[in-house]
């Protein structure tokens, strides 16, 4: 059974930093791309970014709203993906979901999702 | 404001067929496949339809997707109370070089 478990959420002041972890199990993590999606309270889904597997040279892509502030990384030896968030703004307050990014027929999508981690940016 | 446009709400009675539209542009839906996600109240999103019209294992065939030009739609037939959820469309956008989502459609089963 595929499982993704996020951790590391919490309250942080504007301008601060926070690092989320996403522990994966039930599939071959090293061969999978991962991505992060966030959702502000009562709002829709917003793509944050993605990281490829070793086959893709761990390539990363980010949404314009977080580029230069957020960094996605992974440790295949620990079956874990990370989201490092710096220079946080109040508008980054959201539940952050990690997901396994699968591709088929020219389409890539979040095939499996974690339960989410709440990040609150407030003074 | 979301790049993909969905109606904010939809409704139907049990057994009915409902459709949810998703409108985009040439840089997203017009040139890339569409995926749909279902988010039940208080839970994480779940993949419902991928690559325009493919259902993951375990998704009932009551759910179907289609795409034409720069628009896509999700159809739910034989509506059930457990289908009450938020539904989101998504696609890769070549201009933005990222995934774009619709604003979501809240489906109410009357």
PDB file of C-alpha atoms in Angstrom:
ATOM      1  CA  UNK A   1       0.000   0.000   0.000  1.00  0.00           C
ATOM      2  CA  UNK A   2       1.351   3.389  -1.001  1.00  0.00           C
ATOM      3  CA  UNK A   3       1.743   5.693   1.977  1.00  0.00           C
ATOM      4  CA  UNK A   4       2.950   9.280   2.129  1.00  0.00           C
ATOM      5  CA  UNK A   5       3.263  10.943   5.521  1.00  0.00           C
ATOM      6  CA  UNK A   6       4.097  14.641   5.838  1.00  0.00           C
ATOM      7  CA  UNK A   7       5.623  16.128   8.961  1.00  0.00           C
ATOM      8  CA  UNK A   8       7.293  19.322  10.093  1.00  0.00           C
ATOM      9  CA  UNK A   9       4.388  21.716   9.854  1.00  0.00           C
ATOM     10  CA  UNK A  10       3.753  24.405  12.428  1.00  0.00           C
ATOM     11  CA  UNK A  11       3.639  28.090  13.243  1.00  0.00           C
ATOM     12  CA  UNK A  12       6.405  30.342  11.923  1.00  0.00           C
ATOM     13  CA  UNK A  13       6.852  34.105  11.821  1.00  0.00           C
ATOM     14  CA  UNK A  14       6.928  36.023   8.542  1.00  0.00           C
ATOM     15  CA  UNK A  15      10.417  35.921   7.094  1.00  0.00           C
ATOM     16  CA  UNK A  16      11.156  32.652   8.847  1.00  0.00           C
ATOM     17  CA  UNK A  17      11.951  29.185   7.573  1.00  0.00           C
ATOM     18  CA  UNK A  18      10.416  25.738   7.869  1.00  0.00           C
ATOM     19  CA  UNK A  19      11.245  22.348   6.383  1.00  0.00           C
ATOM     20  CA  UNK A  20       8.592  19.761   5.621  1.00  0.00           C
ATOM     21  CA  UNK A  21       9.323  16.076   5.219  1.00  0.00           C
ATOM     22  CA  UNK A  22       7.379  13.476   3.271  1.00  0.00           C
ATOM     23  CA  UNK A  23       8.113   9.880   4.252  1.00  0.00           C
ATOM     24  CA  UNK A  24       7.176   7.372   1.555  1.00  0.00           C
ATOM     25  CA  UNK A  25       6.498   3.657   1.716  1.00  0.00           C
ATOM     26  CA  UNK A  26       4.817   0.932  -0.321  1.00  0.00           C
ATOM     27  CA  UNK A  27       6.549   1.706  -3.609  1.00  0.00           C
ATOM     28  CA  UNK A  28       9.999   2.158  -5.126  1.00  0.00           C
ATOM     29  CA  UNK A  29      10.656   5.710  -3.985  1.00  0.00           C
ATOM     30  CA  UNK A  30      13.967   6.094  -5.804  1.00  0.00           C
ATOM     31  CA  UNK A  31      12.256   5.542  -9.151  1.00  0.00           C
ATOM     32  CA  UNK A  32       9.439   7.994  -8.567  1.00  0.00           C
ATOM     33  CA  UNK A  33       9.050  11.718  -9.102  1.00  0.00           C
ATOM     34  CA  UNK A  34       7.415  13.662  -6.283  1.00  0.00           C
ATOM     35  CA  UNK A  35       5.594  16.940  -6.070  1.00  0.00           C
ATOM     36  CA  UNK A  36       4.077  19.344  -3.568  1.00  0.00           C
ATOM     37  CA  UNK A  37       0.658  20.982  -3.733  1.00  0.00           C
ATOM     38  CA  UNK A  38      -0.772  23.425  -1.199  1.00  0.00           C
ATOM     39  CA  UNK A  39      -4.233  24.536  -0.192  1.00  0.00           C
ATOM     40  CA  UNK A  40      -5.082  27.631   1.828  1.00  0.00           C
ATOM     41  CA  UNK A  41      -8.032  27.292   4.153  1.00  0.00           C
ATOM     42  CA  UNK A  42     -11.277  27.291   2.183  1.00  0.00           C
ATOM     43  CA  UNK A  43      -9.403  27.768  -1.094  1.00  0.00           C
ATOM     44  CA  UNK A  44      -8.439  25.640  -4.066  1.00  0.00           C
ATOM     45  CA  UNK A  45      -5.341  23.644  -4.868  1.00  0.00           C
ATOM     46  CA  UNK A  46      -2.090  25.337  -5.881  1.00  0.00           C
ATOM     47  CA  UNK A  47       0.880  23.508  -7.336  1.00  0.00           C
ATOM     48  CA  UNK A  48       4.151  24.279  -5.538  1.00  0.00           C
ATOM     49  CA  UNK A  49       6.735  22.284  -7.436  1.00  0.00           C
ATOM     50  CA  UNK A  50       8.195  18.898  -8.267  1.00  0.00           C
ATOM     51  CA  UNK A  51      11.390  16.877  -8.221  1.00  0.00           C
ATOM     52  CA  UNK A  52      12.327  14.126 -10.615  1.00  0.00           C
ATOM     53  CA  UNK A  53      14.019  10.855  -9.872  1.00  0.00           C
ATOM     54  CA  UNK A  54      17.703  10.080 -10.349  1.00  0.00           C
ATOM     55  CA  UNK A  55      16.835   9.117 -13.938  1.00  0.00           C
ATOM     56  CA  UNK A  56      15.758  12.730 -14.465  1.00  0.00           C
ATOM     57  CA  UNK A  57      18.861  14.033 -12.686  1.00  0.00           C
ATOM     58  CA  UNK A  58      16.642  15.097  -9.787  1.00  0.00           C
ATOM     59  CA  UNK A  59      15.343  17.984 -11.892  1.00  0.00           C
ATOM     60  CA  UNK A  60      13.189  20.504 -10.055  1.00  0.00           C
ATOM     61  CA  UNK A  61      10.514  22.924 -11.242  1.00  0.00           C
ATOM     62  CA  UNK A  62       8.710  25.498  -9.110  1.00  0.00           C
ATOM     63  CA  UNK A  63       5.650  27.700  -9.245  1.00  0.00           C
ATOM     64  CA  UNK A  64       6.454  31.371  -9.805  1.00  0.00           C
ATOM     65  CA  UNK A  65       4.959  32.245  -6.414  1.00  0.00           C
ATOM     66  CA  UNK A  66       7.606  30.224  -4.531  1.00  0.00           C
ATOM     67  CA  UNK A  67      10.585  30.206  -6.895  1.00  0.00           C
ATOM     68  CA  UNK A  68      13.734  31.407  -5.197  1.00  0.00           C
ATOM     69  CA  UNK A  69      12.236  30.887  -1.723  1.00  0.00           C
ATOM     70  CA  UNK A  70      11.299  27.194  -1.677  1.00  0.00           C
ATOM     71  CA  UNK A  71      13.548  24.225  -2.437  1.00  0.00           C
ATOM     72  CA  UNK A  72      12.440  20.651  -3.047  1.00  0.00           C
ATOM     73  CA  UNK A  73      14.936  17.880  -2.376  1.00  0.00           C
ATOM     74  CA  UNK A  74      14.959  14.175  -1.663  1.00  0.00           C
ATOM     75  CA  UNK A  75      16.972  11.488   0.089  1.00  0.00           C
ATOM     76  CA  UNK A  76      16.404   8.176  -1.661  1.00  0.00           C
ATOM     77  CA  UNK A  77      18.258   6.317   1.107  1.00  0.00           C
ATOM     78  CA  UNK A  78      15.580   7.492   3.540  1.00  0.00           C
ATOM     79  CA  UNK A  79      12.625   7.282   1.116  1.00  0.00           C
ATOM     80  CA  UNK A  80      11.880  10.899   1.971  1.00  0.00           C
ATOM     81  CA  UNK A  81      11.172  14.078   0.048  1.00  0.00           C
ATOM     82  CA  UNK A  82      11.577  17.536   1.526  1.00  0.00           C
ATOM     83  CA  UNK A  83      10.221  21.028   1.061  1.00  0.00           C
ATOM     84  CA  UNK A  84      12.493  23.742   2.454  1.00  0.00           C
ATOM     85  CA  UNK A  85      10.586  26.997   2.785  1.00  0.00           C
ATOM     86  CA  UNK A  86      12.486  30.250   3.365  1.00  0.00           C
ATOM     87  CA  UNK A  87      11.430  33.891   3.531  1.00  0.00           C
ATOM     88  CA  UNK A  88       7.936  32.787   4.403  1.00  0.00           C
ATOM     89  CA  UNK A  89       5.032  35.154   3.859  1.00  0.00           C
ATOM     90  CA  UNK A  90       1.580  35.196   5.422  1.00  0.00           C
ATOM     91  CA  UNK A  91       0.161  34.119   2.060  1.00  0.00           C
ATOM     92  CA  UNK A  92       2.141  30.863   2.295  1.00  0.00           C
ATOM     93  CA  UNK A  93      -0.204  29.752   5.085  1.00  0.00           C
ATOM     94  CA  UNK A  94      -1.765  26.512   3.843  1.00  0.00           C
ATOM     95  CA  UNK A  95      -1.954  22.769   4.138  1.00  0.00           C
ATOM     96  CA  UNK A  96       0.935  21.313   2.162  1.00  0.00           C
ATOM     97  CA  UNK A  97       0.438  17.964   0.463  1.00  0.00           C
ATOM     98  CA  UNK A  98       3.169  15.799  -0.981  1.00  0.00           C
ATOM     99  CA  UNK A  99       2.249  13.425  -3.765  1.00  0.00           C
ATOM    100  CA  UNK A 100       3.784  10.826  -6.025  1.00  0.00           C
ATOM    101  CA  UNK A 101       4.004  12.175  -9.537  1.00  0.00           C
ATOM    102  CA  UNK A 102       3.213   9.523 -12.131  1.00  0.00           C
ATOM    103  CA  UNK A 103       3.297   9.982 -15.902  1.00  0.00           C
ATOM    104  CA  UNK A 104       1.298   8.144 -18.560  1.00  0.00           C
ATOM    105  CA  UNK A 105       0.242   8.916 -22.094  1.00  0.00           C
ATOM    106  CA  UNK A 106       1.971  12.269 -22.112  1.00  0.00           C
ATOM    107  CA  UNK A 107       0.282  13.303 -18.889  1.00  0.00           C
ATOM    108  CA  UNK A 108       1.757  13.639 -15.415  1.00  0.00           C
ATOM    109  CA  UNK A 109      -0.419  13.738 -12.317  1.00  0.00           C
ATOM    110  CA  UNK A 110      -0.461  13.264  -8.548  1.00  0.00           C
ATOM    111  CA  UNK A 111      -1.369   9.593  -8.312  1.00  0.00           C
ATOM    112  CA  UNK A 112      -1.137   9.316  -4.516  1.00  0.00           C
ATOM    113  CA  UNK A 113      -1.353  11.983  -1.836  1.00  0.00           C
ATOM    114  CA  UNK A 114      -0.291  12.370   1.769  1.00  0.00           C
ATOM    115  CA  UNK A 115      -2.622  13.626   4.498  1.00  0.00           C
ATOM    116  CA  UNK A 116      -1.074  17.088   4.479  1.00  0.00           C
ATOM    117  CA  UNK A 117       0.877  19.281   6.894  1.00  0.00           C
ATOM    118  CA  UNK A 118      -0.422  22.629   8.117  1.00  0.00           C
ATOM    119  CA  UNK A 119       1.922  25.594   7.852  1.00  0.00           C
ATOM    120  CA  UNK A 120       0.832  28.826   9.503  1.00  0.00           C
ATOM    121  CA  UNK A 121       2.820  31.998   8.873  1.00  0.00           C
ATOM    122  CA  UNK A 122       1.860  34.626  11.411  1.00  0.00           C
ATOM    123  CA  UNK A 123       3.393  37.044  13.881  1.00  0.00           C
TER     124      UNK A 123
ATOM    125  CA  UNK B   1      -8.052  33.773  -9.868  1.00  0.00           C
ATOM    126  CA  UNK B   2      -7.364  30.313 -11.259  1.00  0.00           C
ATOM    127  CA  UNK B   3      -5.871  29.694 -14.702  1.00  0.00           C
ATOM    128  CA  UNK B   4      -8.473  27.004 -15.425  1.00  0.00           C
ATOM    129  CA  UNK B   5     -12.110  27.999 -15.037  1.00  0.00           C
ATOM    130  CA  UNK B   6     -14.655  25.779 -13.326  1.00  0.00           C
ATOM    131  CA  UNK B   7     -18.156  26.572 -12.082  1.00  0.00           C
ATOM    132  CA  UNK B   8     -18.008  27.105  -8.306  1.00  0.00           C
ATOM    133  CA  UNK B   9     -20.926  24.788  -7.673  1.00  0.00           C
ATOM    134  CA  UNK B  10     -22.996  21.998  -9.156  1.00  0.00           C
ATOM    135  CA  UNK B  11     -25.827  19.890  -7.838  1.00  0.00           C
ATOM    136  CA  UNK B  12     -27.995  16.915  -8.618  1.00  0.00           C
ATOM    137  CA  UNK B  13     -30.311  14.374  -7.088  1.00  0.00           C
ATOM    138  CA  UNK B  14     -29.404  10.733  -6.478  1.00  0.00           C
ATOM    139  CA  UNK B  15     -29.322   8.767  -9.700  1.00  0.00           C
ATOM    140  CA  UNK B  16     -28.931  11.826 -11.894  1.00  0.00           C
ATOM    141  CA  UNK B  17     -26.077  12.583 -14.265  1.00  0.00           C
ATOM    142  CA  UNK B  18     -24.099  15.760 -13.689  1.00  0.00           C
ATOM    143  CA  UNK B  19     -21.253  17.323 -15.604  1.00  0.00           C
ATOM    144  CA  UNK B  20     -18.561  19.733 -14.459  1.00  0.00           C
ATOM    145  CA  UNK B  21     -16.776  21.857 -17.023  1.00  0.00           C
ATOM    146  CA  UNK B  22     -13.184  23.077 -17.068  1.00  0.00           C
ATOM    147  CA  UNK B  23     -12.093  25.788 -19.474  1.00  0.00           C
ATOM    148  CA  UNK B  24      -8.506  26.687 -20.278  1.00  0.00           C
ATOM    149  CA  UNK B  25      -6.360  27.955 -23.121  1.00  0.00           C
ATOM    150  CA  UNK B  26      -4.004  26.799 -25.833  1.00  0.00           C
ATOM    151  CA  UNK B  27      -1.046  26.702 -23.444  1.00  0.00           C
ATOM    152  CA  UNK B  28      -2.662  24.264 -21.039  1.00  0.00           C
ATOM    153  CA  UNK B  29      -5.734  22.194 -21.938  1.00  0.00           C
ATOM    154  CA  UNK B  30      -5.268  22.975 -25.622  1.00  0.00           C
ATOM    155  CA  UNK B  31      -1.912  21.231 -25.705  1.00  0.00           C
ATOM    156  CA  UNK B  32      -1.805  18.932 -22.676  1.00  0.00           C
ATOM    157  CA  UNK B  33      -3.942  16.213 -21.107  1.00  0.00           C
ATOM    158  CA  UNK B  34      -6.338  16.990 -18.274  1.00  0.00           C
ATOM    159  CA  UNK B  35      -6.531  15.320 -14.885  1.00  0.00           C
ATOM    160  CA  UNK B  36      -9.316  15.446 -12.329  1.00  0.00           C
ATOM    161  CA  UNK B  37      -9.158  15.182  -8.540  1.00  0.00           C
ATOM    162  CA  UNK B  38     -11.862  14.547  -5.966  1.00  0.00           C
ATOM    163  CA  UNK B  39     -11.581  15.988  -2.470  1.00  0.00           C
ATOM    164  CA  UNK B  40     -14.062  14.668   0.048  1.00  0.00           C
ATOM    165  CA  UNK B  41     -14.776  16.955   3.024  1.00  0.00           C
ATOM    166  CA  UNK B  42     -11.839  17.143   5.415  1.00  0.00           C
ATOM    167  CA  UNK B  43      -9.613  14.805   3.417  1.00  0.00           C
ATOM    168  CA  UNK B  44      -6.696  14.982   0.992  1.00  0.00           C
ATOM    169  CA  UNK B  45      -7.398  15.116  -2.738  1.00  0.00           C
ATOM    170  CA  UNK B  46      -7.582  11.854  -4.654  1.00  0.00           C
ATOM    171  CA  UNK B  47      -6.848  11.190  -8.321  1.00  0.00           C
ATOM    172  CA  UNK B  48     -10.138  10.586 -10.119  1.00  0.00           C
ATOM    173  CA  UNK B  49      -9.355  10.820 -13.855  1.00  0.00           C
ATOM    174  CA  UNK B  50      -5.972  11.049 -15.580  1.00  0.00           C
ATOM    175  CA  UNK B  51      -4.930  11.703 -19.158  1.00  0.00           C
ATOM    176  CA  UNK B  52      -8.352  13.105 -20.079  1.00  0.00           C
ATOM    177  CA  UNK B  53     -10.420   9.960 -19.650  1.00  0.00           C
ATOM    178  CA  UNK B  54      -8.521   7.236 -17.785  1.00  0.00           C
ATOM    179  CA  UNK B  55      -9.741   5.942 -14.440  1.00  0.00           C
ATOM    180  CA  UNK B  56      -7.279   4.724 -11.808  1.00  0.00           C
ATOM    181  CA  UNK B  57      -7.931   1.338 -10.323  1.00  0.00           C
ATOM    182  CA  UNK B  58     -10.806   1.483  -7.856  1.00  0.00           C
ATOM    183  CA  UNK B  59     -12.584   4.490  -9.367  1.00  0.00           C
ATOM    184  CA  UNK B  60     -16.135   3.498 -10.394  1.00  0.00           C
ATOM    185  CA  UNK B  61     -17.019   3.707 -14.077  1.00  0.00           C
ATOM    186  CA  UNK B  62     -19.750   6.175 -13.118  1.00  0.00           C
ATOM    187  CA  UNK B  63     -16.982   8.756 -13.432  1.00  0.00           C
ATOM    188  CA  UNK B  64     -15.813   9.719 -16.919  1.00  0.00           C
ATOM    189  CA  UNK B  65     -13.755  12.487 -18.447  1.00  0.00           C
ATOM    190  CA  UNK B  66     -13.518  14.073 -21.860  1.00  0.00           C
ATOM    191  CA  UNK B  67     -11.613  16.851 -23.582  1.00  0.00           C
ATOM    192  CA  UNK B  68     -12.219  18.927 -26.668  1.00  0.00           C
ATOM    193  CA  UNK B  69     -10.053  21.821 -27.758  1.00  0.00           C
ATOM    194  CA  UNK B  70      -9.349  24.033 -24.767  1.00  0.00           C
ATOM    195  CA  UNK B  71     -12.113  22.609 -22.588  1.00  0.00           C
ATOM    196  CA  UNK B  72     -12.657  19.452 -20.596  1.00  0.00           C
ATOM    197  CA  UNK B  73     -15.494  17.993 -18.608  1.00  0.00           C
ATOM    198  CA  UNK B  74     -16.096  15.475 -15.870  1.00  0.00           C
ATOM    199  CA  UNK B  75     -19.321  13.483 -15.925  1.00  0.00           C
ATOM    200  CA  UNK B  76     -20.779  11.615 -12.991  1.00  0.00           C
ATOM    201  CA  UNK B  77     -23.662   9.281 -13.730  1.00  0.00           C
ATOM    202  CA  UNK B  78     -25.898   7.532 -11.201  1.00  0.00           C
ATOM    203  CA  UNK B  79     -25.120  10.240  -8.651  1.00  0.00           C
ATOM    204  CA  UNK B  80     -24.696   9.010  -5.082  1.00  0.00           C
ATOM    205  CA  UNK B  81     -24.602  10.853  -1.774  1.00  0.00           C
ATOM    206  CA  UNK B  82     -20.953   9.878  -1.271  1.00  0.00           C
ATOM    207  CA  UNK B  83     -20.066  11.807  -4.436  1.00  0.00           C
ATOM    208  CA  UNK B  84     -20.604  15.056  -2.539  1.00  0.00           C
ATOM    209  CA  UNK B  85     -17.145  16.625  -2.707  1.00  0.00           C
ATOM    210  CA  UNK B  86     -14.990  19.280  -4.329  1.00  0.00           C
ATOM    211  CA  UNK B  87     -13.720  18.470  -7.816  1.00  0.00           C
ATOM    212  CA  UNK B  88     -10.639  20.013  -9.411  1.00  0.00           C
ATOM    213  CA  UNK B  89      -9.313  19.881 -12.946  1.00  0.00           C
ATOM    214  CA  UNK B  90      -5.606  20.278 -13.634  1.00  0.00           C
ATOM    215  CA  UNK B  91      -3.214  20.403 -16.567  1.00  0.00           C
ATOM    216  CA  UNK B  92       0.373  21.303 -17.358  1.00  0.00           C
ATOM    217  CA  UNK B  93       0.782  24.843 -18.679  1.00  0.00           C
ATOM    218  CA  UNK B  94       3.545  25.264 -21.266  1.00  0.00           C
ATOM    219  CA  UNK B  95       3.752  29.040 -20.804  1.00  0.00           C
ATOM    220  CA  UNK B  96       3.914  28.957 -17.015  1.00  0.00           C
ATOM    221  CA  UNK B  97       6.017  25.769 -17.014  1.00  0.00           C
ATOM    222  CA  UNK B  98       3.967  24.324 -14.201  1.00  0.00           C
ATOM    223  CA  UNK B  99       0.729  22.614 -13.222  1.00  0.00           C
ATOM    224  CA  UNK B 100      -2.380  24.776 -13.169  1.00  0.00           C
ATOM    225  CA  UNK B 101      -5.601  23.926 -11.360  1.00  0.00           C
ATOM    226  CA  UNK B 102      -9.186  24.975 -11.729  1.00  0.00           C
ATOM    227  CA  UNK B 103     -10.739  26.800  -8.805  1.00  0.00           C
ATOM    228  CA  UNK B 104     -12.746  23.736  -7.877  1.00  0.00           C
ATOM    229  CA  UNK B 105     -16.424  22.814  -8.115  1.00  0.00           C
ATOM    230  CA  UNK B 106     -18.397  21.954  -5.013  1.00  0.00           C
ATOM    231  CA  UNK B 107     -20.851  19.182  -5.862  1.00  0.00           C
ATOM    232  CA  UNK B 108     -23.959  18.931  -3.719  1.00  0.00           C
ATOM    233  CA  UNK B 109     -26.197  15.864  -3.816  1.00  0.00           C
ATOM    234  CA  UNK B 110     -29.690  17.088  -3.024  1.00  0.00           C
TER     235      UNK B 110
END
